[in-house]
Amino acid sequence: QKEVEQNSGPLSVPEGAIASLNCTYSDRVSQSFFWYRQYSGKSPELIMSIYSNGDKEDGRFTAQLNKASQYVSLLIRDSQPSDSATYLCAVNPLPGNTGKLIFGQGTTLQVKP
Amino acid sequence: SAVISQKPSRDICQRGTSLTIQCQVDSQVTMMFWYRQQPGQSLTLIATANQGSEATYESGFVIDKFPISRPNLTFSTLTVSNLSPEDSSIYLCSVAVGGANTEAFFGQGTRLTVV
C-alpha cells in the first residue's frame, strides 16, 4: 500500500512566523512531489512542485525534498492569516510523471493575527 | 495551467438514482482523473480517464458504480450510480498539464448530497 502521511494538526502559528509542514511517503520510486492548498469549501490549488533533492523557493514558500529519507516539507515564511487553510502533500506514485496523485490526509494551518 | 469547468457544482439526489458530473477543459489533455473527497477527508483517486480507451479504476472503485466517459481530449464525465448516503462527497476532476514536469490542476468540484 503506497502511503503519504502528514500530521493532521491543527498547526497554529502567529502571524509573521514560519510555518513548517511535513510529509513522508512510502514508495521509493516516487519522483514528483506537490503541495496543494485547500481552503474550506474550495478545490485544491497547486502551490509548489518539487522533483529534485534540496530546496525550491517561490516567494514566501520553500519546498524541501529528501528522497533518501522519503521526506518532503513546506515552509511558509512571514505567515499571514490568509494562509490559514489545509495543506495537502501529494506524490506521484509512478516512475514517470503522469499527473496521477496520492494525497496525504492534509495538515490544517491556523495563522493567528 | 488549465481552466477546468466542472458541473454541476452541487446537487442533492435521492438514493437509488444516479448523478452525472461533467468536466470540460480549455485545452487538449491526455490524462484526466476523477477524485473523491469524503467529508473531512483527503482526496482519493477513483480512476484515470484516457481518451479512446476504458478508464483505469483504483482499488475499491468499480466501473458499474462509477462509469466514466472520455469522448475527446477536452471532456469527461463521471457517473455515480445507485446512490446511497455513503456517496455523499465532493467529486473532483483533475487534468495533468506539462511535459517532464507534469502538474495536476483541479476543477471546482461537485458537492453531492444523497438523501
PDB file of C-alpha atoms in Angstrom:
ATOM      1  CA  GLN A   1       0.000   0.000   0.000  1.00  0.00           C
ATOM      2  CA  LYS A   2       1.547   3.244  -1.142  1.00  0.00           C
ATOM      3  CA  GLU A   3       1.076   5.884   1.506  1.00  0.00           C
ATOM      4  CA  VAL A   4       1.591   9.557   2.091  1.00  0.00           C
ATOM      5  CA  GLU A   5       1.483  10.682   5.676  1.00  0.00           C
ATOM      6  CA  GLN A   6       1.018  14.096   7.228  1.00  0.00           C
ATOM      7  CA  ASN A   7       0.280  15.345  10.693  1.00  0.00           C
ATOM      8  CA  SER A   8      -3.344  16.439  10.543  1.00  0.00           C
ATOM      9  CA  GLY A   9      -2.766  19.289  13.003  1.00  0.00           C
ATOM     10  CA  PRO A  10      -4.055  21.829  13.523  1.00  0.00           C
ATOM     11  CA  LEU A  11      -0.747  23.650  13.347  1.00  0.00           C
ATOM     12  CA  SER A  12      -1.127  27.065  14.892  1.00  0.00           C
ATOM     13  CA  VAL A  13       1.432  29.826  14.312  1.00  0.00           C
ATOM     14  CA  PRO A  14       1.372  33.566  14.999  1.00  0.00           C
ATOM     15  CA  GLU A  15       1.238  35.999  12.141  1.00  0.00           C
ATOM     16  CA  GLY A  16       4.706  36.664  10.756  1.00  0.00           C
ATOM     17  CA  ALA A  17       6.158  33.364  11.936  1.00  0.00           C
ATOM     18  CA  ILE A  18       7.450  30.466   9.836  1.00  0.00           C
ATOM     19  CA  ALA A  19       5.055  27.565   9.391  1.00  0.00           C
ATOM     20  CA  SER A  20       6.659  24.182   8.788  1.00  0.00           C
ATOM     21  CA  LEU A  21       4.601  21.402   7.251  1.00  0.00           C
ATOM     22  CA  ASN A  22       5.934  17.885   6.888  1.00  0.00           C
ATOM     23  CA  CYS A  23       5.144  14.842   4.803  1.00  0.00           C
ATOM     24  CA  THR A  24       6.583  11.347   4.446  1.00  0.00           C
ATOM     25  CA  TYR A  25       5.925   8.853   1.684  1.00  0.00           C
ATOM     26  CA  SER A  26       6.387   5.140   1.486  1.00  0.00           C
ATOM     27  CA  ASP A  27       7.213   4.394  -2.161  1.00  0.00           C
ATOM     28  CA  ARG A  28      10.824   4.927  -3.186  1.00  0.00           C
ATOM     29  CA  VAL A  29      10.004   5.038  -6.910  1.00  0.00           C
ATOM     30  CA  SER A  30       8.094   8.306  -6.468  1.00  0.00           C
ATOM     31  CA  GLN A  31       9.761  11.129  -8.386  1.00  0.00           C
ATOM     32  CA  SER A  32       7.326  14.032  -8.250  1.00  0.00           C
ATOM     33  CA  PHE A  33       6.025  15.807  -5.180  1.00  0.00           C
ATOM     34  CA  PHE A  34       3.463  18.529  -4.762  1.00  0.00           C
ATOM     35  CA  TRP A  35       1.928  20.794  -2.179  1.00  0.00           C
ATOM     36  CA  TYR A  36      -1.661  21.917  -2.571  1.00  0.00           C
ATOM     37  CA  ARG A  37      -3.560  24.436  -0.516  1.00  0.00           C
ATOM     38  CA  GLN A  38      -7.257  23.889   0.067  1.00  0.00           C
ATOM     39  CA  TYR A  39      -9.492  26.489   1.602  1.00  0.00           C
ATOM     40  CA  SER A  40     -12.678  25.269   3.214  1.00  0.00           C
ATOM     41  CA  GLY A  41     -15.294  24.556   0.568  1.00  0.00           C
ATOM     42  CA  LYS A  42     -12.847  25.038  -2.297  1.00  0.00           C
ATOM     43  CA  SER A  43     -10.875  22.713  -4.530  1.00  0.00           C
ATOM     44  CA  PRO A  44      -7.124  22.136  -4.089  1.00  0.00           C
ATOM     45  CA  GLU A  45      -4.807  24.771  -5.523  1.00  0.00           C
ATOM     46  CA  LEU A  46      -1.256  23.843  -6.537  1.00  0.00           C
ATOM     47  CA  ILE A  47       1.309  25.975  -4.739  1.00  0.00           C
ATOM     48  CA  MET A  48       4.583  24.073  -5.128  1.00  0.00           C
ATOM     49  CA  SER A  49       6.046  21.195  -7.072  1.00  0.00           C
ATOM     50  CA  ILE A  50       9.467  19.666  -6.454  1.00  0.00           C
ATOM     51  CA  TYR A  51      11.300  16.908  -8.285  1.00  0.00           C
ATOM     52  CA  SER A  52      14.917  17.009  -7.093  1.00  0.00           C
ATOM     53  CA  ASN A  53      16.572  16.735  -3.723  1.00  0.00           C
ATOM     54  CA  GLY A  54      17.130  20.039  -1.983  1.00  0.00           C
ATOM     55  CA  ASP A  55      15.181  23.260  -1.665  1.00  0.00           C
ATOM     56  CA  LYS A  56      12.916  25.072  -4.093  1.00  0.00           C
ATOM     57  CA  GLU A  57      11.783  28.581  -3.277  1.00  0.00           C
ATOM     58  CA  ASP A  58       8.826  30.521  -4.658  1.00  0.00           C
ATOM     59  CA  GLY A  59       8.048  33.752  -2.874  1.00  0.00           C
ATOM     60  CA  ARG A  60       7.238  33.008   0.752  1.00  0.00           C
ATOM     61  CA  PHE A  61       7.107  29.272   0.095  1.00  0.00           C
ATOM     62  CA  THR A  62      10.026  26.837   0.196  1.00  0.00           C
ATOM     63  CA  ALA A  63       9.641  23.158  -0.583  1.00  0.00           C
ATOM     64  CA  GLN A  64      12.301  20.754   0.636  1.00  0.00           C
ATOM     65  CA  LEU A  65      12.811  17.220  -0.641  1.00  0.00           C
ATOM     66  CA  ASN A  66      14.971  14.433   0.761  1.00  0.00           C
ATOM     67  CA  LYS A  67      14.473  11.272  -1.270  1.00  0.00           C
ATOM     68  CA  ALA A  68      16.832   9.213   0.881  1.00  0.00           C
ATOM     69  CA  SER A  69      14.665   9.904   3.910  1.00  0.00           C
ATOM     70  CA  GLN A  70      11.429   9.874   1.833  1.00  0.00           C
ATOM     71  CA  TYR A  71      10.540  13.221   3.268  1.00  0.00           C
ATOM     72  CA  VAL A  72       9.150  16.407   1.797  1.00  0.00           C
ATOM     73  CA  SER A  73       8.331  19.605   3.628  1.00  0.00           C
ATOM     74  CA  LEU A  74       6.856  23.028   3.013  1.00  0.00           C
ATOM     75  CA  LEU A  75       7.977  26.167   4.784  1.00  0.00           C
ATOM     76  CA  ILE A  76       5.821  29.280   4.739  1.00  0.00           C
ATOM     77  CA  ARG A  77       7.694  32.407   5.769  1.00  0.00           C
ATOM     78  CA  ASP A  78       6.009  35.510   7.178  1.00  0.00           C
ATOM     79  CA  SER A  79       2.770  33.574   7.651  1.00  0.00           C
ATOM     80  CA  GLN A  80      -0.403  35.556   7.096  1.00  0.00           C
ATOM     81  CA  PRO A  81      -3.957  34.890   8.308  1.00  0.00           C
ATOM     82  CA  SER A  82      -4.840  34.323   4.635  1.00  0.00           C
ATOM     83  CA  ASP A  83      -2.518  31.304   4.699  1.00  0.00           C
ATOM     84  CA  SER A  84      -4.936  29.566   7.065  1.00  0.00           C
ATOM     85  CA  ALA A  85      -6.043  26.507   5.108  1.00  0.00           C
ATOM     86  CA  THR A  86      -5.461  22.784   4.773  1.00  0.00           C
ATOM     87  CA  TYR A  87      -2.185  21.892   3.057  1.00  0.00           C
ATOM     88  CA  LEU A  88      -2.151  18.652   1.133  1.00  0.00           C
ATOM     89  CA  CYS A  89       1.016  16.790   0.283  1.00  0.00           C
ATOM     90  CA  ALA A  90       0.693  14.776  -2.915  1.00  0.00           C
ATOM     91  CA  VAL A  91       3.008  12.258  -4.516  1.00  0.00           C
ATOM     92  CA  ASN A  92       3.059  10.799  -7.986  1.00  0.00           C
ATOM     93  CA  PRO A  93       3.325   7.071  -7.243  1.00  0.00           C
ATOM     94  CA  LEU A  94       4.772   6.095 -10.605  1.00  0.00           C
ATOM     95  CA  PRO A  95       8.293   6.361 -12.007  1.00  0.00           C
ATOM     96  CA  GLY A  96       7.035   8.669 -14.744  1.00  0.00           C
ATOM     97  CA  ASN A  97       5.081  11.827 -14.026  1.00  0.00           C
ATOM     98  CA  THR A  98       1.538  11.221 -15.258  1.00  0.00           C
ATOM     99  CA  GLY A  99      -0.398  13.578 -13.033  1.00  0.00           C
ATOM    100  CA  LYS A 100      -1.839  10.706 -11.016  1.00  0.00           C
ATOM    101  CA  LEU A 101      -1.538  11.581  -7.334  1.00  0.00           C
ATOM    102  CA  ILE A 102      -1.738  10.003  -3.925  1.00  0.00           C
ATOM    103  CA  PHE A 103      -2.619  12.521  -1.239  1.00  0.00           C
ATOM    104  CA  GLY A 104      -1.809  12.741   2.414  1.00  0.00           C
ATOM    105  CA  GLN A 105      -4.609  13.491   4.839  1.00  0.00           C
ATOM    106  CA  GLY A 106      -3.657  17.157   4.950  1.00  0.00           C
ATOM    107  CA  THR A 107      -2.416  19.488   7.675  1.00  0.00           C
ATOM    108  CA  THR A 108      -4.669  22.272   8.864  1.00  0.00           C
ATOM    109  CA  LEU A 109      -2.744  25.505   9.377  1.00  0.00           C
ATOM    110  CA  GLN A 110      -4.095  28.306  11.522  1.00  0.00           C
ATOM    111  CA  VAL A 111      -2.294  31.647  11.414  1.00  0.00           C
ATOM    112  CA  LYS A 112      -3.368  33.855  14.296  1.00  0.00           C
ATOM    113  CA  PRO A 113      -3.245  37.645  13.958  1.00  0.00           C
TER     114      PRO A 113
ATOM    115  CA  SER B   1      -2.095  25.581 -16.072  1.00  0.00           C
ATOM    116  CA  ALA B   2      -5.568  24.788 -17.420  1.00  0.00           C
ATOM    117  CA  VAL B   3      -9.055  26.153 -16.994  1.00  0.00           C
ATOM    118  CA  ILE B   4     -11.318  23.359 -15.840  1.00  0.00           C
ATOM    119  CA  SER B   5     -15.081  23.720 -15.717  1.00  0.00           C
ATOM    120  CA  GLN B   6     -16.957  21.163 -13.697  1.00  0.00           C
ATOM    121  CA  LYS B   7     -20.686  20.929 -13.321  1.00  0.00           C
ATOM    122  CA  PRO B   8     -22.933  20.743 -11.513  1.00  0.00           C
ATOM    123  CA  SER B   9     -21.238  22.480  -8.614  1.00  0.00           C
ATOM    124  CA  ARG B  10     -23.609  20.794  -6.211  1.00  0.00           C
ATOM    125  CA  ASP B  11     -26.633  18.544  -6.221  1.00  0.00           C
ATOM    126  CA  ILE B  12     -28.967  16.792  -3.849  1.00  0.00           C
ATOM    127  CA  CYS B  13     -30.075  13.386  -5.109  1.00  0.00           C
ATOM    128  CA  GLN B  14     -32.413  10.680  -3.957  1.00  0.00           C
ATOM    129  CA  ARG B  15     -30.952   7.347  -3.021  1.00  0.00           C
ATOM    130  CA  GLY B  16     -31.077   4.825  -5.829  1.00  0.00           C
ATOM    131  CA  THR B  17     -30.700   7.438  -8.559  1.00  0.00           C
ATOM    132  CA  SER B  18     -27.571   8.462 -10.453  1.00  0.00           C
ATOM    133  CA  LEU B  19     -25.678  11.689 -10.958  1.00  0.00           C
ATOM    134  CA  THR B  20     -23.507  12.507 -13.928  1.00  0.00           C
ATOM    135  CA  ILE B  21     -20.749  15.073 -13.457  1.00  0.00           C
ATOM    136  CA  GLN B  22     -19.186  16.846 -16.400  1.00  0.00           C
ATOM    137  CA  CYS B  23     -15.630  18.124 -16.719  1.00  0.00           C
ATOM    138  CA  GLN B  24     -14.579  20.441 -19.538  1.00  0.00           C
ATOM    139  CA  VAL B  25     -11.007  21.636 -20.104  1.00  0.00           C
ATOM    140  CA  ASP B  26      -9.930  24.617 -22.178  1.00  0.00           C
ATOM    141  CA  SER B  27      -7.114  22.689 -23.882  1.00  0.00           C
ATOM    142  CA  GLN B  28      -6.476  19.165 -25.056  1.00  0.00           C
ATOM    143  CA  VAL B  29      -5.071  16.935 -22.341  1.00  0.00           C
ATOM    144  CA  THR B  30      -4.077  13.309 -22.419  1.00  0.00           C
ATOM    145  CA  MET B  31      -4.747  12.396 -18.826  1.00  0.00           C
ATOM    146  CA  MET B  32      -7.835  13.246 -16.813  1.00  0.00           C
ATOM    147  CA  PHE B  33      -8.515  11.999 -13.327  1.00  0.00           C
ATOM    148  CA  TRP B  34     -11.509  11.726 -11.028  1.00  0.00           C
ATOM    149  CA  TYR B  35     -11.127  12.016  -7.261  1.00  0.00           C
ATOM    150  CA  ARG B  36     -13.487  11.715  -4.338  1.00  0.00           C
ATOM    151  CA  GLN B  37     -13.184  13.746  -1.149  1.00  0.00           C
ATOM    152  CA  GLN B  38     -15.368  12.427   1.608  1.00  0.00           C
ATOM    153  CA  PRO B  39     -16.390  14.797   4.412  1.00  0.00           C
ATOM    154  CA  GLY B  40     -13.385  15.810   6.481  1.00  0.00           C
ATOM    155  CA  GLN B  41     -11.087  13.570   4.454  1.00  0.00           C
ATOM    156  CA  SER B  42      -8.390  13.966   1.860  1.00  0.00           C
ATOM    157  CA  LEU B  43      -8.634  13.147  -1.822  1.00  0.00           C
ATOM    158  CA  THR B  44      -8.830   9.582  -3.081  1.00  0.00           C
ATOM    159  CA  LEU B  45      -8.297   8.749  -6.733  1.00  0.00           C
ATOM    160  CA  ILE B  46     -11.260   6.974  -8.312  1.00  0.00           C
ATOM    161  CA  ALA B  47      -9.971   6.434 -11.833  1.00  0.00           C
ATOM    162  CA  THR B  48      -7.840   7.674 -14.684  1.00  0.00           C
ATOM    163  CA  ALA B  49      -9.702   8.556 -17.877  1.00  0.00           C
ATOM    164  CA  ASN B  50      -7.844   8.299 -21.170  1.00  0.00           C
ATOM    165  CA  GLN B  51      -9.350   9.244 -24.487  1.00  0.00           C
ATOM    166  CA  GLY B  52     -10.064   6.264 -26.680  1.00  0.00           C
ATOM    167  CA  SER B  53      -9.759   3.604 -24.008  1.00  0.00           C
ATOM    168  CA  GLU B  54     -11.577   2.411 -20.941  1.00  0.00           C
ATOM    169  CA  ALA B  55     -10.908   4.162 -17.690  1.00  0.00           C
ATOM    170  CA  THR B  56      -8.481   2.609 -15.240  1.00  0.00           C
ATOM    171  CA  TYR B  57     -10.007   2.217 -11.785  1.00  0.00           C
ATOM    172  CA  GLU B  58      -8.219   2.239  -8.455  1.00  0.00           C
ATOM    173  CA  SER B  59      -8.678  -0.450  -5.866  1.00  0.00           C
ATOM    174  CA  GLY B  60     -12.091  -0.205  -4.271  1.00  0.00           C
ATOM    175  CA  PHE B  61     -13.759   1.518  -7.223  1.00  0.00           C
ATOM    176  CA  VAL B  62     -15.632  -0.336  -9.971  1.00  0.00           C
ATOM    177  CA  ILE B  63     -16.973   0.618 -13.360  1.00  0.00           C
ATOM    178  CA  ASP B  64     -20.546  -0.379 -12.557  1.00  0.00           C
ATOM    179  CA  LYS B  65     -20.664   2.130  -9.723  1.00  0.00           C
ATOM    180  CA  PHE B  66     -18.554   4.873 -11.332  1.00  0.00           C
ATOM    181  CA  PRO B  67     -18.855   4.670 -15.120  1.00  0.00           C
ATOM    182  CA  ILE B  68     -16.637   7.193 -16.898  1.00  0.00           C
ATOM    183  CA  SER B  69     -16.715   8.528 -20.412  1.00  0.00           C
ATOM    184  CA  ARG B  70     -13.885  10.288 -22.262  1.00  0.00           C
ATOM    185  CA  PRO B  71     -15.157  11.067 -25.736  1.00  0.00           C
ATOM    186  CA  ASN B  72     -12.404  13.536 -26.631  1.00  0.00           C
ATOM    187  CA  LEU B  73      -9.314  15.259 -25.285  1.00  0.00           C
ATOM    188  CA  THR B  74     -11.180  18.111 -23.582  1.00  0.00           C
ATOM    189  CA  PHE B  75     -14.150  16.428 -21.907  1.00  0.00           C
ATOM    190  CA  SER B  76     -15.019  13.668 -19.475  1.00  0.00           C
ATOM    191  CA  THR B  77     -17.972  12.585 -17.393  1.00  0.00           C
ATOM    192  CA  LEU B  78     -18.210  10.622 -14.167  1.00  0.00           C
ATOM    193  CA  THR B  79     -21.485   8.980 -13.213  1.00  0.00           C
ATOM    194  CA  VAL B  80     -22.117   7.917  -9.652  1.00  0.00           C
ATOM    195  CA  SER B  81     -24.732   5.181  -9.874  1.00  0.00           C
ATOM    196  CA  ASN B  82     -27.266   3.689  -7.493  1.00  0.00           C
ATOM    197  CA  LEU B  83     -26.666   6.413  -4.974  1.00  0.00           C
ATOM    198  CA  SER B  84     -26.581   5.809  -1.246  1.00  0.00           C
ATOM    199  CA  PRO B  85     -25.904   8.274   1.572  1.00  0.00           C
ATOM    200  CA  GLU B  86     -22.329   6.944   1.718  1.00  0.00           C
ATOM    201  CA  ASP B  87     -21.752   8.501  -1.711  1.00  0.00           C
ATOM    202  CA  SER B  88     -22.213  11.972  -0.270  1.00  0.00           C
ATOM    203  CA  SER B  89     -18.860  13.561  -1.062  1.00  0.00           C
ATOM    204  CA  ILE B  90     -17.117  16.108  -3.190  1.00  0.00           C
ATOM    205  CA  TYR B  91     -16.119  14.761  -6.574  1.00  0.00           C
ATOM    206  CA  LEU B  92     -13.222  16.455  -8.321  1.00  0.00           C
ATOM    207  CA  CYS B  93     -11.959  16.367 -11.867  1.00  0.00           C
ATOM    208  CA  SER B  94      -8.225  16.833 -12.430  1.00  0.00           C
ATOM    209  CA  VAL B  95      -6.081  17.235 -15.513  1.00  0.00           C
ATOM    210  CA  ALA B  96      -2.357  16.807 -15.988  1.00  0.00           C
ATOM    211  CA  VAL B  97      -0.542  19.546 -17.855  1.00  0.00           C
ATOM    212  CA  GLY B  98       3.075  19.828 -18.909  1.00  0.00           C
ATOM    213  CA  GLY B  99       5.797  17.576 -20.192  1.00  0.00           C
ATOM    214  CA  ALA B 100       8.512  16.190 -17.994  1.00  0.00           C
ATOM    215  CA  ASN B 101       7.321  18.291 -15.075  1.00  0.00           C
ATOM    216  CA  THR B 102       3.646  17.464 -15.314  1.00  0.00           C
ATOM    217  CA  GLU B 103       1.417  19.218 -12.807  1.00  0.00           C
ATOM    218  CA  ALA B 104      -2.174  18.433 -11.927  1.00  0.00           C
ATOM    219  CA  PHE B 105      -4.932  21.004 -11.645  1.00  0.00           C
ATOM    220  CA  PHE B 106      -8.429  20.641 -10.293  1.00  0.00           C
ATOM    221  CA  GLY B 107     -11.896  21.692 -11.222  1.00  0.00           C
ATOM    222  CA  GLN B 108     -14.030  23.426  -8.627  1.00  0.00           C
ATOM    223  CA  GLY B 109     -15.623  20.163  -7.555  1.00  0.00           C
ATOM    224  CA  THR B 110     -19.147  18.798  -7.305  1.00  0.00           C
ATOM    225  CA  ARG B 111     -20.674  18.541  -3.863  1.00  0.00           C
ATOM    226  CA  LEU B 112     -23.095  15.614  -3.838  1.00  0.00           C
ATOM    227  CA  THR B 113     -25.573  15.029  -1.060  1.00  0.00           C
ATOM    228  CA  VAL B 114     -27.635  11.853  -1.139  1.00  0.00           C
ATOM    229  CA  VAL B 115     -30.874  11.837   0.828  1.00  0.00           C
TER     230      VAL B 115
END
